[in-house]
Amino acid sequence: MSLSPRVIAFLLAGLISALTAVFLTFVEGVTRSMLFVVAISSLIVSFFLILYAIEILVYREVNKLYKTIHKLRIKDFTISRTTIIKNNNPFKKLNDEIFVYVARKQKEIEELRRLEQFRREFLADVSHELKTPIFAAQGFVHTLIDGAIDDEKVRDKFLAKAAKSLDGLDALVKDLVALSQLETGEVKMHFETVDIYQITLDVFEQLENTAHARQASLKIKSEQPGGILVKADPQRITQVLTNLIENAIKYGNNGGKVVVSFEEEKKQYIVQVRDNGPGIPPEHLNRIFERFYRVDKSRSKERGGTGLGLAIVKHILNAHKSKITVMSKPDKGTVFSFKLDKAD
Ligand SMILES: Nc1ncnc2c1ncn2[C@@H]1O[C@H](COP(=O)(O)OP(=O)(O)OP(=O)(O)O)[C@@H](O)[C@H]1O
Ligand SMILES: [Mg+2]
């Protein structure tokens, strides 16, 4: 139980007045009424004196603490001095406040540390990803300069390889720029009524060769024949579908099935991209949306991935006030889903 300064003052004053009264009973000639007056007056006087002394002490200490807080320029320490002084137990209140404050600061420091670590890893990843195609192209060009240029067959092969590396570099830089623009909120979404059914068909057409190379079949499943009208940025939502469908083809099985489905809800459509590939192991599921994260580095690399696709998808959908979710079962396949608002 915490005692307020008043209760403490009253108890002490009671004790003093009782002691005085007891002491006076031993003095000859002291009447009952005199005892009563002495007891009451000593109770009142000591009560106020003690209360005054306690408050002066508390004020002094609280003031000292406040000066320290002021010196440390702790701006976000919100509690006011009067709130503390008026409290029954000012030191406990101050202690609690400081505890909350320190816990909050600790969390902020952890977050900053995490960001710093993230930044360091990101820098290392970017340099690593840039290094690979640059070194490859550099190697081919130097071999050509060193004489391979004279052999027509070798020349064409090496030039094609150098061009491929540089194309990869170009794609990587474009993805990085897109990602940083999305993260800083530099890209504004242009929402309009779009037919996501038609967009899916366009993406299928674009990815025809990729699908053909892996003998994958691409299908749409929808209860509603024809147009599915949603509110979205057509260019960005095309990018989302392209990456999800391309991933389903690339990381699915040879001869696999990719199905895009639309399910109607009251105010939204659920869009799902499903494959029947090898799936994503559960321990990787919540990391695949991180920049440069690839489940099987060697396999994804050989299929041309840099691990930026899903990070971009996540940002684009966030800008659509939506969220991407993934479900995957080993050897059964993977489903990526998100919701989009229906067009009015
Ligand atoms: N449908 C899928 N089935 C299995 N694994 C997948 C699937 N989709 C994504 N992944 C895994 O998640 C990783 C991250 O995918 P993401 O699209 O971000 O990068 P990427 O495809 O490797 O490169 P990018 O899209 O930048 O070309 C992939 O490397 C792959 O390992
Ligand atoms: Mg991808």
Coordinates of C-alpha atoms in Angstrom, one line a residue, residues 22-328:
V22 CA 0.8 11.0 27.8
F23 CA 3.8 12.9 29.0
L24 CA 1.6 15.7 30.4
T25 CA -0.5 13.3 32.4
F26 CA 2.5 12.8 34.7
V27 CA 2.8 16.5 35.4
E28 CA 0.8 17.7 38.5
G29 CA -2.0 20.1 38.1
V30 CA -2.8 19.4 34.5
T31 CA -6.5 19.2 34.0
R32 CA -8.4 17.2 31.4
S33 CA -9.4 20.2 29.4
M34 CA -5.7 21.4 29.3
L35 CA -4.7 17.9 28.0
F36 CA -7.4 18.1 25.4
V37 CA -6.3 21.5 24.1
V38 CA -2.6 20.5 24.1
A39 CA -3.4 17.2 22.2
I40 CA -5.5 18.9 19.6
S41 CA -3.2 21.9 19.1
S42 CA 0.0 19.7 18.9
L43 CA -1.9 17.4 16.4
I44 CA -2.8 20.3 14.1
V45 CA 0.6 22.1 14.3
S46 CA 2.6 18.9 13.8
F47 CA 0.4 17.8 11.0
F48 CA 1.0 21.0 9.0
L49 CA 4.7 21.1 9.8
I50 CA 5.3 17.6 8.8
L51 CA 3.2 17.9 5.6
Y52 CA 5.1 21.1 4.8
A53 CA 8.5 19.4 5.4
I54 CA 7.5 16.4 3.2
E55 CA 6.3 18.5 0.4
I56 CA 9.4 20.7 0.5
L57 CA 11.5 17.5 0.3
V58 CA 9.5 16.1 -2.5
Y59 CA 9.5 19.3 -4.5
R60 CA 13.2 19.6 -4.1
E61 CA 13.9 16.1 -5.3
V62 CA 11.4 16.3 -8.1
N63 CA 12.8 19.6 -9.2
K64 CA 16.3 18.1 -9.2
L65 CA 15.1 15.3 -11.4
Y66 CA 13.4 17.7 -13.7
K67 CA 16.6 19.7 -14.1
T68 CA 18.5 16.6 -15.0
I69 CA 15.8 15.7 -17.5
H70 CA 16.0 19.2 -18.9
K71 CA 19.8 19.0 -19.2
L72 CA 19.6 15.8 -21.0
R73 CA 17.2 17.4 -23.4
I74 CA 14.8 14.5 -23.2
K75 CA 12.0 16.0 -25.3
D76 CA 9.7 13.1 -25.5
F77 CA 9.5 12.6 -21.8
T78 CA 5.9 13.7 -21.7
I79 CA 4.7 13.7 -18.1
S80 CA 4.5 17.2 -16.4
R81 CA 5.9 18.2 -13.1
T82 CA 2.6 19.1 -11.6
T83 CA 1.1 15.7 -12.5
I84 CA 4.0 14.1 -10.6
I85 CA 3.8 16.3 -7.5
K86 CA 0.0 16.0 -7.3
N87 CA 0.2 12.3 -7.3
N88 CA -0.1 10.4 -4.0
N89 CA 3.2 8.7 -4.5
P90 CA 5.3 11.0 -6.7
F91 CA 8.4 8.9 -6.7
K92 CA 6.6 5.8 -7.7
K93 CA 4.8 7.7 -10.5
L94 CA 8.1 9.1 -11.7
N95 CA 9.7 5.7 -11.5
D96 CA 6.9 4.1 -13.5
E97 CA 7.2 6.9 -16.1
I98 CA 11.0 6.5 -16.4
F99 CA 10.5 2.7 -16.8
V100 CA 8.0 3.1 -19.6
Y101 CA 10.3 5.7 -21.2
V102 CA 13.4 3.5 -21.0
A103 CA 11.5 0.5 -22.4
R104 CA 10.3 2.7 -25.3
K105 CA 13.8 3.9 -26.0
Q106 CA 15.2 0.4 -25.8
K107 CA 12.7 -0.7 -28.5
E108 CA 13.8 2.3 -30.7
I109 CA 17.5 1.4 -30.3
E110 CA 16.7 -2.2 -31.3
E111 CA 14.8 -1.0 -34.3
L112 CA 17.7 1.2 -35.3
R113 CA 20.2 -1.6 -34.9
R114 CA 18.0 -3.8 -37.0
L115 CA 17.8 -1.2 -39.7
E116 CA 21.5 -0.7 -39.7
Q117 CA 22.0 -4.4 -40.1
F118 CA 19.5 -4.4 -42.9
R119 CA 21.2 -1.5 -44.6
R120 CA 24.6 -3.3 -44.3
E121 CA 23.2 -6.5 -45.7
F122 CA 21.4 -4.6 -48.5
L123 CA 24.6 -2.9 -49.6
A124 CA 26.5 -6.2 -49.6
D125 CA 23.7 -7.8 -51.6
V126 CA 23.6 -5.0 -54.1
S127 CA 27.3 -5.0 -54.7
H128 CA 27.3 -8.8 -55.0
E129 CA 24.5 -8.8 -57.5
L130 CA 26.1 -6.0 -59.6
K131 CA 29.5 -7.6 -59.5
T132 CA 28.3 -10.9 -61.1
P133 CA 27.1 -9.5 -64.5
I134 CA 29.8 -6.8 -64.6
F135 CA 32.6 -9.4 -64.2
A136 CA 31.0 -11.7 -66.7
A137 CA 30.6 -9.0 -69.4
Q138 CA 34.1 -7.7 -68.6
G139 CA 35.5 -11.2 -69.0
F140 CA 33.9 -11.7 -72.4
V141 CA 35.0 -8.3 -73.7
H142 CA 38.6 -8.8 -72.6
T143 CA 38.8 -12.2 -74.2
L144 CA 37.5 -10.7 -77.4
I145 CA 40.1 -7.9 -77.2
D146 CA 42.8 -10.5 -76.5
G147 CA 42.3 -12.1 -79.8
A148 CA 39.0 -14.1 -79.7
I149 CA 37.6 -11.4 -82.0
D150 CA 39.4 -12.9 -85.0
D151 CA 37.4 -16.1 -84.8
E152 CA 34.0 -15.2 -86.1
K153 CA 32.1 -18.0 -84.3
V154 CA 33.7 -17.3 -81.0
R155 CA 33.2 -13.6 -81.4
D156 CA 29.4 -13.9 -82.0
K157 CA 29.1 -16.3 -79.1
F158 CA 31.0 -14.0 -76.7
L159 CA 29.2 -10.9 -77.8
A160 CA 25.9 -12.5 -77.2
K161 CA 27.0 -13.6 -73.8
A162 CA 28.3 -10.2 -72.9
A163 CA 25.0 -8.6 -74.1
K164 CA 23.0 -11.1 -72.0
S165 CA 25.0 -10.2 -68.9
L166 CA 24.5 -6.5 -69.6
D167 CA 20.7 -7.1 -70.1
G168 CA 20.7 -8.8 -66.7
L169 CA 22.5 -5.8 -65.2
D170 CA 20.0 -3.4 -66.8
A171 CA 17.0 -5.4 -65.4
L172 CA 18.6 -5.4 -62.0
V173 CA 19.2 -1.7 -61.9
K174 CA 15.7 -1.1 -63.2
D175 CA 14.2 -3.2 -60.4
L176 CA 16.4 -1.5 -57.8
V177 CA 15.3 1.9 -59.0
A178 CA 11.6 0.8 -59.0
L179 CA 12.0 -0.6 -55.5
S180 CA 13.6 2.5 -54.0
Q181 CA 11.0 4.7 -55.6
L182 CA 8.2 2.6 -54.2
E183 CA 9.8 2.6 -50.8
T184 CA 10.3 6.4 -50.7
G185 CA 6.7 6.8 -51.9
E186 CA 8.0 8.7 -55.0
V187 CA 5.8 6.7 -57.4
K188 CA 2.2 7.7 -57.3
M189 CA -0.3 5.1 -58.2
H190 CA -2.7 6.0 -60.9
F191 CA -5.9 4.2 -59.9
E192 CA -8.5 3.5 -62.6
T193 CA -11.0 0.9 -63.4
V194 CA -9.1 -2.0 -64.9
D195 CA -10.2 -5.4 -66.2
I196 CA -7.8 -7.7 -64.4
Y197 CA -9.1 -10.7 -66.5
Q198 CA -7.8 -9.0 -69.6
I199 CA -4.5 -8.0 -67.9
T200 CA -4.0 -11.6 -67.0
L201 CA -4.5 -12.7 -70.6
D202 CA -2.0 -10.1 -71.7
V203 CA 0.5 -11.3 -69.1
F204 CA -0.1 -14.9 -70.3
E205 CA 0.7 -13.8 -73.9
Q206 CA 3.9 -12.0 -72.8
L207 CA 5.1 -15.1 -70.9
E208 CA 4.2 -17.5 -73.7
N209 CA 7.8 -18.3 -74.5
T210 CA 8.8 -18.7 -70.9
A211 CA 5.9 -21.1 -70.3
H212 CA 6.6 -22.9 -73.5
A213 CA 10.2 -23.5 -72.6
R214 CA 9.1 -25.2 -69.4
Q215 CA 6.0 -26.8 -71.0
A216 CA 3.8 -25.1 -68.4
S217 CA 0.1 -24.6 -69.0
L218 CA -1.5 -21.3 -68.1
K219 CA -5.2 -21.1 -67.2
I220 CA -7.7 -18.7 -65.7
K221 CA -10.4 -19.9 -63.4
S222 CA -13.3 -17.6 -62.8
E223 CA -17.0 -18.0 -62.0
Q224 CA -17.7 -14.8 -63.8
P225 CA -17.3 -14.9 -67.6
G226 CA -15.6 -11.9 -69.1
G227 CA -14.5 -8.7 -67.4
I228 CA -13.4 -8.5 -63.8
L229 CA -13.4 -4.8 -63.0
V230 CA -11.2 -3.6 -60.1
K231 CA -9.7 -0.3 -58.9
A232 CA -6.0 -0.5 -59.6
D233 CA -3.0 1.0 -61.3
P234 CA -2.9 -1.0 -64.5
Q235 CA 0.8 -0.8 -65.1
R236 CA 1.7 -1.8 -61.5
I237 CA -0.8 -4.5 -61.3
T238 CA 0.5 -6.0 -64.6
Q239 CA 3.9 -6.0 -62.9
V240 CA 2.5 -7.9 -59.9
L241 CA 0.8 -10.5 -62.0
T242 CA 3.9 -10.8 -64.3
N243 CA 6.2 -11.6 -61.4
L244 CA 3.8 -14.0 -59.7
I245 CA 3.0 -15.9 -62.9
E246 CA 6.6 -15.9 -64.0
N247 CA 7.6 -17.3 -60.6
A248 CA 5.0 -20.0 -60.8
I249 CA 6.4 -21.0 -64.2
K250 CA 10.1 -20.7 -63.3
Y251 CA 9.9 -22.4 -59.9
G252 CA 7.1 -24.8 -60.7
N253 CA 7.7 -28.2 -62.2
N254 CA 8.5 -28.8 -65.8
G255 CA 5.1 -29.4 -67.5
G256 CA 3.4 -27.8 -64.5
K257 CA 0.1 -26.1 -64.2
V258 CA -0.4 -22.4 -63.4
V259 CA -3.9 -21.2 -62.6
V260 CA -5.0 -17.6 -61.9
S261 CA -8.4 -17.4 -60.2
F262 CA -10.7 -14.6 -59.3
E263 CA -13.2 -15.0 -56.5
E264 CA -15.9 -12.4 -55.8
E265 CA -16.5 -11.0 -52.4
K266 CA -18.9 -8.2 -51.3
K267 CA -16.6 -5.3 -52.0
Q268 CA -13.5 -7.0 -53.4
Y269 CA -12.1 -9.7 -55.6
I270 CA -9.6 -12.3 -54.3
V271 CA -6.9 -12.9 -56.9
Q272 CA -4.9 -16.1 -56.6
V273 CA -1.9 -17.4 -58.6
R274 CA -1.5 -21.1 -58.0
D275 CA 1.1 -23.6 -59.2
N276 CA 1.6 -27.3 -58.6
G277 CA 5.3 -27.1 -58.2
P278 CA 7.7 -28.2 -55.4
G279 CA 6.5 -25.5 -53.1
I280 CA 8.4 -23.3 -50.7
P281 CA 9.7 -24.8 -47.4
P282 CA 7.9 -23.3 -44.4
E283 CA 11.1 -21.8 -42.9
H284 CA 11.5 -19.6 -46.0
L285 CA 7.9 -18.5 -46.3
N286 CA 8.0 -15.3 -44.3
R287 CA 11.3 -14.2 -45.8
I288 CA 10.6 -14.5 -49.6
F289 CA 9.3 -10.9 -49.6
E290 CA 12.6 -9.5 -48.5
R291 CA 14.9 -7.9 -51.0
F292 CA 17.3 -10.4 -52.7
Y293 CA 15.9 -13.3 -50.8
R294 CA 15.9 -16.5 -52.8
V295 CA 15.1 -19.9 -51.5
D296 CA 17.4 -22.0 -53.5
K297 CA 20.1 -19.5 -54.5
S298 CA 21.7 -21.6 -57.2
R299 CA 18.4 -22.7 -58.8
S300 CA 16.8 -19.2 -58.8
K301 CA 20.0 -17.7 -60.2
E302 CA 20.1 -20.2 -63.0
R303 CA 16.5 -19.1 -63.8
G304 CA 17.5 -15.5 -64.0
G305 CA 16.1 -14.3 -60.7
T306 CA 17.6 -11.6 -58.5
G307 CA 15.1 -11.9 -55.6
L308 CA 13.6 -8.5 -56.0
G309 CA 10.3 -9.5 -57.7
L310 CA 8.3 -10.3 -54.6
A311 CA 9.7 -7.3 -52.7
I312 CA 8.3 -5.1 -55.5
V313 CA 5.0 -7.0 -55.5
K314 CA 4.6 -6.4 -51.8
H315 CA 5.2 -2.7 -52.1
I316 CA 2.9 -2.3 -55.0
L317 CA 0.1 -4.1 -53.2
N318 CA 0.7 -2.1 -50.0
A319 CA 0.2 1.0 -52.1
H320 CA -3.1 -0.5 -53.2
K321 CA -4.0 -0.9 -49.5
S322 CA -3.8 -4.6 -50.0
K323 CA -1.6 -7.4 -48.7
I324 CA 0.0 -10.4 -50.4
T325 CA -0.2 -13.7 -48.6
V326 CA 1.3 -17.0 -49.5
M327 CA 0.5 -20.6 -48.8
S328 CA 2.7 -23.4 -49.8

